[in-house]
């Protein structure tokens, strides 16, 4: 399972839930490090951490640059615990769990893999088995213009305002990316989780109500043959932060992870795997086009 954060995240805290009263972390609990090894012991857990700062000393890179960075790290990763694992699961299945912008990064990685011809990248393509999106702005966000306006004001601090351009609602870039992604990967098992609570983005004296849903349901969900959409009662930042094994959000995500892992492992054990599925899907698509 590979965890991919969104913009403005910090590797040490992005998957940890802060205390509402103090803003401090509750016992530095990470649901990935502390809960998942107990509840999903058969999985190996990986983080992809990238410099996602946007307002201060931000790197001058875009979505494609981050996707290339992730693809390089994936190609350098040893996925198997042992030779026995590699023999049993020739290409150990990968489940991506992405928060916000991280989902767009993973979609870009998948699109790159779909056109690579070398064995290393074909092997990775065969491993991609499922994606869980947490508040991913597949079709942008109504507040991209606000984020970019703030970044423009902070340009003297080294901000990167252009990284927000593709996130404008129904931008040409996102429409093309999503169309190409579904053309190649609609057969993937995918789950979209969307936020049902707003985030305070302006003081109450400037805006009433002061909270807004950053990525509303229509922007965070889509329909595909093996895709499901679920709402979680969290704000945008809270979609990937839990501090209890009994927390409803964690239990929901764990349930989907377990069910997805079980289905994928059964598919690999019966033969074929995802690479065969991808080739079969592509062949059918070509025949239909003819």
GROMACS .gro file of C-alpha atoms in nm:
model
  290
    1UNK     CA    1   0.000   0.000   0.000
    2UNK     CA    2   0.153   0.332  -0.110
    3UNK     CA    3   0.038   0.652   0.061
    4UNK     CA    4   0.058   0.975  -0.138
    5UNK     CA    5  -0.012   1.313   0.031
    6UNK     CA    6  -0.150   1.634  -0.116
    7UNK     CA    7  -0.013   1.987  -0.144
    8UNK     CA    8   0.117   2.173   0.159
    9UNK     CA    9   0.165   1.854   0.358
   10UNK     CA   10   0.443   1.755   0.595
   11UNK     CA   11   0.560   1.392   0.605
   12UNK     CA   12   0.570   1.379   0.985
   13UNK     CA   13   0.218   1.509   1.041
   14UNK     CA   14   0.004   1.476   0.729
   15UNK     CA   15  -0.135   1.135   0.829
   16UNK     CA   16  -0.180   1.228   1.198
   17UNK     CA   17  -0.487   1.387   1.355
   18UNK     CA   18  -0.436   1.709   1.556
   19UNK     CA   19  -0.622   1.786   1.876
   20UNK     CA   20  -0.918   2.021   1.816
   21UNK     CA   21  -0.851   2.215   2.136
   22UNK     CA   22  -0.476   2.262   2.131
   23UNK     CA   23  -0.378   2.200   1.771
   24UNK     CA   24  -0.112   1.961   1.895
   25UNK     CA   25  -0.084   1.600   1.791
   26UNK     CA   26  -0.251   1.346   2.017
   27UNK     CA   27   0.028   1.114   2.133
   28UNK     CA   28   0.188   1.150   1.786
   29UNK     CA   29  -0.044   0.874   1.667
   30UNK     CA   30  -0.017   0.774   1.303
   31UNK     CA   31  -0.298   0.546   1.187
   32UNK     CA   32  -0.070   0.408   0.916
   33UNK     CA   33   0.221   0.321   1.144
   34UNK     CA   34   0.026   0.236   1.460
   35UNK     CA   35  -0.302   0.083   1.341
   36UNK     CA   36  -0.263  -0.070   0.996
   37UNK     CA   37   0.019  -0.315   1.088
   38UNK     CA   38  -0.226  -0.462   1.340
   39UNK     CA   39  -0.535  -0.453   1.122
   40UNK     CA   40  -0.378  -0.530   0.783
   41UNK     CA   41  -0.071  -0.739   0.872
   42UNK     CA   42  -0.030  -0.891   0.524
   43UNK     CA   43   0.040  -0.551   0.368
   44UNK     CA   44   0.368  -0.367   0.328
   45UNK     CA   45   0.324   0.005   0.382
   46UNK     CA   46   0.515   0.273   0.190
   47UNK     CA   47   0.512   0.652   0.187
   48UNK     CA   48   0.583   0.869  -0.112
   49UNK     CA   49   0.693   1.204   0.027
   50UNK     CA   50   0.763   1.496  -0.201
   51UNK     CA   51   0.830   1.865  -0.140
   52UNK     CA   52   0.472   1.992  -0.158
   53UNK     CA   53   0.523   2.342  -0.020
   54UNK     CA   54   0.342   2.606  -0.223
   55UNK     CA   55   0.365   2.940  -0.041
   56UNK     CA   56   0.716   2.963   0.102
   57UNK     CA   57   1.040   2.852  -0.064
   58UNK     CA   58   0.837   2.629  -0.295
   59UNK     CA   59   1.006   2.421  -0.565
   60UNK     CA   60   0.935   2.530  -0.923
   61UNK     CA   61   0.771   2.210  -1.042
   62UNK     CA   62   0.434   2.099  -1.171
   63UNK     CA   63   0.221   1.786  -1.161
   64UNK     CA   64   0.426   1.614  -1.430
   65UNK     CA   65   0.751   1.676  -1.242
   66UNK     CA   66   0.609   1.527  -0.922
   67UNK     CA   67   0.474   1.227  -1.113
   68UNK     CA   68   0.818   1.165  -1.267
   69UNK     CA   69   0.971   1.186  -0.921
   70UNK     CA   70   0.723   0.932  -0.788
   71UNK     CA   71   0.771   0.701  -1.086
   72UNK     CA   72   1.146   0.699  -1.026
   73UNK     CA   73   1.098   0.608  -0.659
   74UNK     CA   74   0.849   0.334  -0.748
   75UNK     CA   75   1.090   0.183  -1.000
   76UNK     CA   76   1.366   0.179  -0.736
   77UNK     CA   77   1.154   0.015  -0.465
   78UNK     CA   78   1.193  -0.350  -0.365
   79UNK     CA   79   0.831  -0.460  -0.319
   80UNK     CA   80   0.878  -0.818  -0.202
   81UNK     CA   81   0.962  -0.927   0.152
   82UNK     CA   82   1.145  -1.229   0.017
   83UNK     CA   83   1.204  -1.441  -0.290
   84UNK     CA   84   0.913  -1.659  -0.180
   85UNK     CA   85   0.679  -1.361  -0.198
   86UNK     CA   86   0.808  -1.271  -0.544
   87UNK     CA   87   0.753  -1.628  -0.667
   88UNK     CA   88   0.402  -1.644  -0.521
   89UNK     CA   89   0.303  -1.299  -0.645
   90UNK     CA   90   0.523  -1.233  -0.949
   91UNK     CA   91   0.427  -0.865  -0.941
   92UNK     CA   92   0.309  -0.787  -0.587
   93UNK     CA   93  -0.014  -0.586  -0.623
   94UNK     CA   94   0.001  -0.217  -0.533
   95UNK     CA   95  -0.284  -0.020  -0.378
   96UNK     CA   96  -0.244   0.358  -0.384
   97UNK     CA   97  -0.407   0.563  -0.108
   98UNK     CA   98  -0.399   0.929  -0.210
   99UNK     CA   99  -0.505   1.245  -0.035
  100UNK     CA  100  -0.623   1.541  -0.243
  101UNK     CA  101  -0.361   1.648  -0.503
  102UNK     CA  102  -0.182   1.317  -0.444
  103UNK     CA  103  -0.457   1.146  -0.641
  104UNK     CA  104  -0.380   1.360  -0.945
  105UNK     CA  105  -0.014   1.263  -0.911
  106UNK     CA  106  -0.104   0.893  -0.909
  107UNK     CA  107  -0.328   0.932  -1.215
  108UNK     CA  108  -0.041   1.101  -1.398
  109UNK     CA  109   0.194   0.817  -1.295
  110UNK     CA  110  -0.052   0.560  -1.430
  111UNK     CA  111  -0.082   0.744  -1.761
  112UNK     CA  112   0.296   0.751  -1.793
  113UNK     CA  113   0.317   0.379  -1.720
  114UNK     CA  114   0.058   0.306  -1.988
  115UNK     CA  115   0.289   0.433  -2.263
  116UNK     CA  116   0.623   0.300  -2.137
  117UNK     CA  117   0.751  -0.008  -2.321
  118UNK     CA  118   1.042  -0.130  -2.106
  119UNK     CA  119   1.001  -0.430  -1.877
  120UNK     CA  120   1.062  -0.238  -1.555
  121UNK     CA  121   0.769  -0.005  -1.618
  122UNK     CA  122   0.551  -0.283  -1.759
  123UNK     CA  123   0.613  -0.472  -1.437
  124UNK     CA  124   0.500  -0.170  -1.237
  125UNK     CA  125   0.192  -0.136  -1.456
  126UNK     CA  126   0.108  -0.498  -1.386
  127UNK     CA  127   0.132  -0.428  -1.013
  128UNK     CA  128  -0.108  -0.132  -1.005
  129UNK     CA  129  -0.425  -0.294  -0.874
  130UNK     CA  130  -0.640  -0.037  -0.695
  131UNK     CA  131  -0.658   0.330  -0.600
  132UNK     CA  132  -0.830   0.495  -0.304
  133UNK     CA  133  -0.883   0.868  -0.350
  134UNK     CA  134  -0.939   1.085  -0.041
  135UNK     CA  135  -1.080   1.420  -0.149
  136UNK     CA  136  -0.902   1.421  -0.484
  137UNK     CA  137  -1.011   1.715  -0.703
  138UNK     CA  138  -1.060   1.512  -1.021
  139UNK     CA  139  -1.246   1.807  -1.172
  140UNK     CA  140  -1.077   2.086  -0.976
  141UNK     CA  141  -1.197   2.289  -0.680
  142UNK     CA  142  -1.401   2.610  -0.659
  143UNK     CA  143  -1.128   2.757  -0.438
  144UNK     CA  144  -0.825   2.714  -0.665
  145UNK     CA  145  -0.842   3.082  -0.761
  146UNK     CA  146  -0.825   3.185  -0.394
  147UNK     CA  147  -0.522   2.961  -0.334
  148UNK     CA  148  -0.346   3.099  -0.641
  149UNK     CA  149  -0.426   3.460  -0.548
  150UNK     CA  150  -0.268   3.405  -0.207
  151UNK     CA  151   0.039   3.245  -0.368
  152UNK     CA  152   0.074   3.542  -0.603
  153UNK     CA  153   0.074   3.779  -0.306
  154UNK     CA  154   0.349   3.573  -0.144
  155UNK     CA  155   0.575   3.555  -0.449
  156UNK     CA  156   0.853   3.737  -0.262
  157UNK     CA  157   0.863   3.441  -0.022
  158UNK     CA  158   0.921   3.202  -0.311
  159UNK     CA  159   0.569   3.072  -0.369
  160UNK     CA  160   0.460   2.860  -0.665
  161UNK     CA  161   0.123   3.002  -0.782
  162UNK     CA  162   0.124   2.814  -1.113
  163UNK     CA  163   0.081   2.479  -0.941
  164UNK     CA  164  -0.281   2.580  -0.874
  165UNK     CA  165  -0.366   2.658  -1.238
  166UNK     CA  166  -0.474   2.302  -1.333
  167UNK     CA  167  -0.700   2.293  -1.026
  168UNK     CA  168  -0.948   2.550  -1.156
  169UNK     CA  169  -1.297   2.395  -1.189
  170UNK     CA  170  -1.322   2.172  -1.496
  171UNK     CA  171  -0.990   2.295  -1.631
  172UNK     CA  172  -0.886   2.169  -1.974
  173UNK     CA  173  -0.588   1.992  -1.818
  174UNK     CA  174  -0.796   1.796  -1.566
  175UNK     CA  175  -1.065   1.708  -1.818
  176UNK     CA  176  -0.803   1.568  -2.055
  177UNK     CA  177  -0.619   1.385  -1.777
  178UNK     CA  178  -0.937   1.223  -1.647
  179UNK     CA  179  -1.059   1.127  -1.993
  180UNK     CA  180  -0.728   0.961  -2.077
  181UNK     CA  181  -0.712   0.796  -1.737
  182UNK     CA  182  -1.055   0.634  -1.773
  183UNK     CA  183  -0.974   0.533  -2.130
  184UNK     CA  184  -0.686   0.321  -2.002
  185UNK     CA  185  -0.779   0.239  -1.642
  186UNK     CA  186  -1.157   0.228  -1.601
  187UNK     CA  187  -1.117  -0.143  -1.517
  188UNK     CA  188  -0.920  -0.059  -1.201
  189UNK     CA  189  -1.084  -0.106  -0.863
  190UNK     CA  190  -1.119   0.251  -0.733
  191UNK     CA  191  -1.285   0.424  -0.439
  192UNK     CA  192  -1.354   0.796  -0.405
  193UNK     CA  193  -1.402   0.935  -0.055
  194UNK     CA  194  -1.539   1.289  -0.043
  195UNK     CA  195  -1.569   1.534   0.247
  196UNK     CA  196  -1.908   1.631   0.389
  197UNK     CA  197  -1.785   1.903   0.626
  198UNK     CA  198  -1.651   2.246   0.546
  199UNK     CA  199  -1.311   2.397   0.620
  200UNK     CA  200  -1.276   2.742   0.774
  201UNK     CA  201  -1.093   2.942   0.506
  202UNK     CA  202  -1.183   3.301   0.601
  203UNK     CA  203  -1.260   3.482   0.928
  204UNK     CA  204  -1.633   3.500   1.003
  205UNK     CA  205  -1.631   3.879   0.966
  206UNK     CA  206  -1.510   3.841   0.606
  207UNK     CA  207  -1.734   3.556   0.502
  208UNK     CA  208  -2.050   3.399   0.639
  209UNK     CA  209  -2.054   3.114   0.687
  210UNK     CA  210  -1.673   3.108   0.719
  211UNK     CA  211  -1.639   2.742   0.623
  212UNK     CA  212  -1.644   2.592   0.275
  213UNK     CA  213  -1.630   2.239   0.135
  214UNK     CA  214  -1.296   2.253  -0.047
  215UNK     CA  215  -1.360   1.966  -0.289
  216UNK     CA  216  -1.738   1.914  -0.317
  217UNK     CA  217  -1.881   1.576  -0.412
  218UNK     CA  218  -1.926   1.654  -0.786
  219UNK     CA  219  -1.556   1.744  -0.809
  220UNK     CA  220  -1.429   1.447  -0.604
  221UNK     CA  221  -1.631   1.160  -0.754
  222UNK     CA  222  -1.686   0.987  -1.085
  223UNK     CA  223  -1.852   0.674  -1.217
  224UNK     CA  224  -1.667   0.377  -1.365
  225UNK     CA  225  -1.734  -0.001  -1.374
  226UNK     CA  226  -1.539  -0.084  -1.056
  227UNK     CA  227  -1.555   0.254  -0.883
  228UNK     CA  228  -1.745   0.335  -0.564
  229UNK     CA  229  -1.809   0.674  -0.402
  230UNK     CA  230  -1.846   0.731  -0.028
  231UNK     CA  231  -1.891   1.039   0.186
  232UNK     CA  232  -1.693   1.079   0.510
  233UNK     CA  233  -1.796   1.321   0.783
  234UNK     CA  234  -1.469   1.514   0.785
  235UNK     CA  235  -1.336   1.836   0.641
  236UNK     CA  236  -1.080   1.824   0.360
  237UNK     CA  237  -0.776   1.804   0.587
  238UNK     CA  238  -0.937   1.546   0.813
  239UNK     CA  239  -0.999   1.286   0.544
  240UNK     CA  240  -0.656   1.130   0.605
  241UNK     CA  241  -0.620   1.180   0.982
  242UNK     CA  242  -0.743   0.940   1.251
  243UNK     CA  243  -0.629   0.886   1.610
  244UNK     CA  244  -0.836   0.583   1.711
  245UNK     CA  245  -0.886   0.235   1.572
  246UNK     CA  246  -1.254   0.277   1.656
  247UNK     CA  247  -1.294   0.605   1.468
  248UNK     CA  248  -1.561   0.566   1.203
  249UNK     CA  249  -1.352   0.714   0.923
  250UNK     CA  250  -1.066   0.476   0.995
  251UNK     CA  251  -1.299   0.176   1.016
  252UNK     CA  252  -1.453   0.269   0.680
  253UNK     CA  253  -1.118   0.303   0.506
  254UNK     CA  254  -0.990  -0.017   0.670
  255UNK     CA  255  -1.299  -0.206   0.551
  256UNK     CA  256  -1.242  -0.093   0.192
  257UNK     CA  257  -0.870  -0.170   0.213
  258UNK     CA  258  -0.935  -0.522   0.344
  259UNK     CA  259  -1.203  -0.596   0.085
  260UNK     CA  260  -0.987  -0.458  -0.195
  261UNK     CA  261  -0.679  -0.651  -0.084
  262UNK     CA  262  -0.876  -0.975  -0.059
  263UNK     CA  263  -1.020  -0.937  -0.409
  264UNK     CA  264  -0.682  -0.848  -0.561
  265UNK     CA  265  -0.495  -1.135  -0.398
  266UNK     CA  266  -0.759  -1.383  -0.512
  267UNK     CA  267  -0.729  -1.249  -0.868
  268UNK     CA  268  -0.349  -1.286  -0.865
  269UNK     CA  269  -0.364  -1.635  -0.718
  270UNK     CA  270  -0.601  -1.755  -0.990
  271UNK     CA  271  -0.365  -1.624  -1.258
  272UNK     CA  272  -0.375  -1.348  -1.514
  273UNK     CA  273  -0.315  -1.053  -1.285
  274UNK     CA  274  -0.371  -0.691  -1.368
  275UNK     CA  275  -0.128  -0.676  -1.661
  276UNK     CA  276  -0.335  -0.936  -1.848
  277UNK     CA  277  -0.649  -0.740  -1.763
  278UNK     CA  278  -0.492  -0.421  -1.897
  279UNK     CA  279  -0.391  -0.586  -2.227
  280UNK     CA  280  -0.731  -0.751  -2.263
  281UNK     CA  281  -0.906  -0.418  -2.200
  282UNK     CA  282  -0.683  -0.242  -2.453
  283UNK     CA  283  -0.743  -0.511  -2.716
  284UNK     CA  284  -1.119  -0.488  -2.669
  285UNK     CA  285  -1.106  -0.110  -2.695
  286UNK     CA  286  -0.912  -0.131  -3.022
  287UNK     CA  287  -1.160  -0.382  -3.165
  288UNK     CA  288  -1.452  -0.159  -3.069
  289UNK     CA  289  -1.283   0.143  -3.228
  290UNK     CA  290  -1.245  -0.052  -3.551
   0.00000   0.00000   0.00000
